């Protein structure tokens, strides 16, 4: 099965600066890597995802990079704003059998005004 | 027109009781899930159904029993509730299992006293 590690567990950045959250996965066959944002008291929501056939994907201030050789992927948020404060989860799939999606342990991001 | 709706939002009950949480999705998705989020915010998959068929059954006590009457509904029944069952339970759905985005419900906060 898949094992996903996520770092850091907490991250504080000044408003306007960039934030980077990193994840590593164990199964080289994994081919789908989504990122979810969970605001306080709310449900996790997909913010961006990447598949193994691309190395980078951008959506406005958010980007995800994937290094298949090293088996790690990262979330980059530029020009951070107070509304970016939330818990962020990475995930990776196990593409065989039940194709389970395994989540990282989460990063609590705090944007300091 | 909530895509994934679960009820109740809050559930407070005493140890030893039996309770159910209901989930419905109107997205036409084939796969539905139950996730448990504990106080440390870890998201752990419990069960997954694909077209009413159980495909993931993690190491969950058999006091937890999922039921899927049709592919739009996945309910969770919990017998003999214990203090350690206190958590937020999220229902989710996806178009396909493993490599497509999850759509989460708003969660049910279960408190066992």
PDB file of N, CA and C in Angstrom, chain B residues 23 25 28-33 47-56 66-75 92-95 97:
ATOM      1  N   UNK B  23     -25.822   9.669   4.339  1.00  0.00           N
ATOM      2  CA  UNK B  23     -25.122  10.435   3.313  1.00  0.00           C
ATOM      3  C   UNK B  23     -25.778  10.201   1.959  1.00  0.00           C
ATOM      4  N   UNK B  25     -25.471  11.673  -2.267  1.00  0.00           N
ATOM      5  CA  UNK B  25     -24.812  12.526  -3.258  1.00  0.00           C
ATOM      6  C   UNK B  25     -25.675  12.594  -4.524  1.00  0.00           C
ATOM      7  N   UNK B  28     -24.117  11.927  -9.307  1.00  0.00           N
ATOM      8  CA  UNK B  28     -24.072  10.802 -10.231  1.00  0.00           C
ATOM      9  C   UNK B  28     -22.783  10.011 -10.153  1.00  0.00           C
ATOM     10  N   UNK B  29     -22.036  10.179  -9.061  1.00  0.00           N
ATOM     11  CA  UNK B  29     -20.764   9.473  -8.904  1.00  0.00           C
ATOM     12  C   UNK B  29     -20.978   7.991  -8.611  1.00  0.00           C
ATOM     13  N   UNK B  30     -19.966   7.195  -9.017  1.00  0.00           N
ATOM     14  CA  UNK B  30     -20.057   5.753  -8.795  1.00  0.00           C
ATOM     15  C   UNK B  30     -19.536   5.328  -7.433  1.00  0.00           C
ATOM     16  N   UNK B  31     -18.622   6.119  -6.859  1.00  0.00           N
ATOM     17  CA  UNK B  31     -17.919   5.687  -5.657  1.00  0.00           C
ATOM     18  C   UNK B  31     -18.205   6.620  -4.488  1.00  0.00           C
ATOM     19  N   UNK B  32     -18.458   6.018  -3.322  1.00  0.00           N
ATOM     20  CA  UNK B  32     -18.691   6.785  -2.103  1.00  0.00           C
ATOM     21  C   UNK B  32     -17.814   6.262  -0.987  1.00  0.00           C
ATOM     22  N   UNK B  33     -17.520   7.138  -0.018  1.00  0.00           N
ATOM     23  CA  UNK B  33     -16.547   6.832   1.030  1.00  0.00           C
ATOM     24  C   UNK B  33     -17.034   7.341   2.387  1.00  0.00           C
ATOM     25  N   UNK B  47     -14.316   3.184   4.854  1.00  0.00           N
ATOM     26  CA  UNK B  47     -14.992   2.313   3.895  1.00  0.00           C
ATOM     27  C   UNK B  47     -15.103   3.019   2.541  1.00  0.00           C
ATOM     28  N   UNK B  48     -15.211   2.189   1.493  1.00  0.00           N
ATOM     29  CA  UNK B  48     -15.528   2.717   0.185  1.00  0.00           C
ATOM     30  C   UNK B  48     -16.439   1.747  -0.532  1.00  0.00           C
ATOM     31  N   UNK B  49     -17.432   2.303  -1.225  1.00  0.00           N
ATOM     32  CA  UNK B  49     -18.351   1.511  -2.029  1.00  0.00           C
ATOM     33  C   UNK B  49     -18.283   1.995  -3.468  1.00  0.00           C
ATOM     34  N   UNK B  50     -18.282   1.064  -4.388  1.00  0.00           N
ATOM     35  CA  UNK B  50     -18.341   1.392  -5.804  1.00  0.00           C
ATOM     36  C   UNK B  50     -19.576   0.715  -6.385  1.00  0.00           C
ATOM     37  N   UNK B  51     -20.524   1.524  -6.831  1.00  0.00           N
ATOM     38  CA  UNK B  51     -21.782   0.979  -7.353  1.00  0.00           C
ATOM     39  C   UNK B  51     -22.401  -0.036  -6.390  1.00  0.00           C
ATOM     40  N   UNK B  52     -22.511   0.356  -5.164  1.00  0.00           N
ATOM     41  CA  UNK B  52     -23.122  -0.418  -4.073  1.00  0.00           C
ATOM     42  C   UNK B  52     -22.281  -1.599  -3.602  1.00  0.00           C
ATOM     43  N   UNK B  53     -21.095  -1.773  -4.177  1.00  0.00           N
ATOM     44  CA  UNK B  53     -20.259  -2.901  -3.764  1.00  0.00           C
ATOM     45  C   UNK B  53     -19.139  -2.418  -2.862  1.00  0.00           C
ATOM     46  N   UNK B  54     -18.936  -3.069  -1.735  1.00  0.00           N
ATOM     47  CA  UNK B  54     -17.883  -2.701  -0.801  1.00  0.00           C
ATOM     48  C   UNK B  54     -16.528  -3.007  -1.410  1.00  0.00           C
ATOM     49  N   UNK B  55     -15.655  -1.989  -1.548  1.00  0.00           N
ATOM     50  CA  UNK B  55     -14.331  -2.216  -2.120  1.00  0.00           C
ATOM     51  C   UNK B  55     -13.202  -1.909  -1.167  1.00  0.00           C
ATOM     52  N   UNK B  56     -13.441  -1.077  -0.175  1.00  0.00           N
ATOM     53  CA  UNK B  56     -12.435  -0.801   0.844  1.00  0.00           C
ATOM     54  C   UNK B  56     -13.079  -0.974   2.212  1.00  0.00           C
ATOM     55  N   UNK B  66     -21.293  -0.103   7.327  1.00  0.00           N
ATOM     56  CA  UNK B  66     -21.815   0.749   6.263  1.00  0.00           C
ATOM     57  C   UNK B  66     -22.929   0.036   5.513  1.00  0.00           C
ATOM     58  N   UNK B  67     -23.811   0.852   4.923  1.00  0.00           N
ATOM     59  CA  UNK B  67     -24.875   0.267   4.098  1.00  0.00           C
ATOM     60  C   UNK B  67     -25.115   1.180   2.909  1.00  0.00           C
ATOM     61  N   UNK B  68     -25.162   0.596   1.724  1.00  0.00           N
ATOM     62  CA  UNK B  68     -25.378   1.377   0.507  1.00  0.00           C
ATOM     63  C   UNK B  68     -26.593   0.833  -0.217  1.00  0.00           C
ATOM     64  N   UNK B  69     -27.765   1.429  -0.001  1.00  0.00           N
ATOM     65  CA  UNK B  69     -28.977   0.922  -0.653  1.00  0.00           C
ATOM     66  C   UNK B  69     -28.976   1.156  -2.161  1.00  0.00           C
ATOM     67  N   UNK B  70     -28.291   2.212  -2.591  1.00  0.00           N
ATOM     68  CA  UNK B  70     -28.113   2.490  -4.016  1.00  0.00           C
ATOM     69  C   UNK B  70     -26.859   3.336  -4.153  1.00  0.00           C
ATOM     70  N   UNK B  71     -26.422   3.598  -5.370  1.00  0.00           N
ATOM     71  CA  UNK B  71     -25.112   4.231  -5.505  1.00  0.00           C
ATOM     72  C   UNK B  71     -25.109   5.701  -5.103  1.00  0.00           C
ATOM     73  N   UNK B  72     -26.273   6.276  -4.825  1.00  0.00           N
ATOM     74  CA  UNK B  72     -26.335   7.665  -4.374  1.00  0.00           C
ATOM     75  C   UNK B  72     -26.345   7.803  -2.861  1.00  0.00           C
ATOM     76  N   UNK B  73     -26.415   6.698  -2.155  1.00  0.00           N
ATOM     77  CA  UNK B  73     -26.518   6.737  -0.703  1.00  0.00           C
ATOM     78  C   UNK B  73     -25.509   5.795  -0.060  1.00  0.00           C
ATOM     79  N   UNK B  74     -24.887   6.293   1.020  1.00  0.00           N
ATOM     80  CA  UNK B  74     -24.013   5.449   1.831  1.00  0.00           C
ATOM     81  C   UNK B  74     -24.179   5.873   3.276  1.00  0.00           C
ATOM     82  N   UNK B  75     -24.777   4.994   4.061  1.00  0.00           N
ATOM     83  CA  UNK B  75     -25.039   5.292   5.457  1.00  0.00           C
ATOM     84  C   UNK B  75     -24.039   4.550   6.336  1.00  0.00           C
ATOM     85  N   UNK B  92     -17.877  11.149   1.393  1.00  0.00           N
ATOM     86  CA  UNK B  92     -17.323  11.729   0.166  1.00  0.00           C
ATOM     87  C   UNK B  92     -17.745  10.876  -1.019  1.00  0.00           C
ATOM     88  N   UNK B  93     -17.659  11.468  -2.204  1.00  0.00           N
ATOM     89  CA  UNK B  93     -17.926  10.703  -3.418  1.00  0.00           C
ATOM     90  C   UNK B  93     -16.923  11.105  -4.489  1.00  0.00           C
ATOM     91  N   UNK B  94     -16.746  10.247  -5.476  1.00  0.00           N
ATOM     92  CA  UNK B  94     -15.879  10.571  -6.608  1.00  0.00           C
ATOM     93  C   UNK B  94     -16.416   9.870  -7.854  1.00  0.00           C
ATOM     94  N   UNK B  95     -16.119  10.450  -9.038  1.00  0.00           N
ATOM     95  CA  UNK B  95     -16.628   9.843 -10.270  1.00  0.00           C
ATOM     96  C   UNK B  95     -16.080   8.437 -10.471  1.00  0.00           C
ATOM     97  N   UNK B  97     -12.971   5.602  -8.723  1.00  0.00           N
ATOM     98  CA  UNK B  97     -12.187   5.384  -7.518  1.00  0.00           C
ATOM     99  C   UNK B  97     -10.713   5.608  -7.798  1.00  0.00           C
TER     100      UNK B  97
END
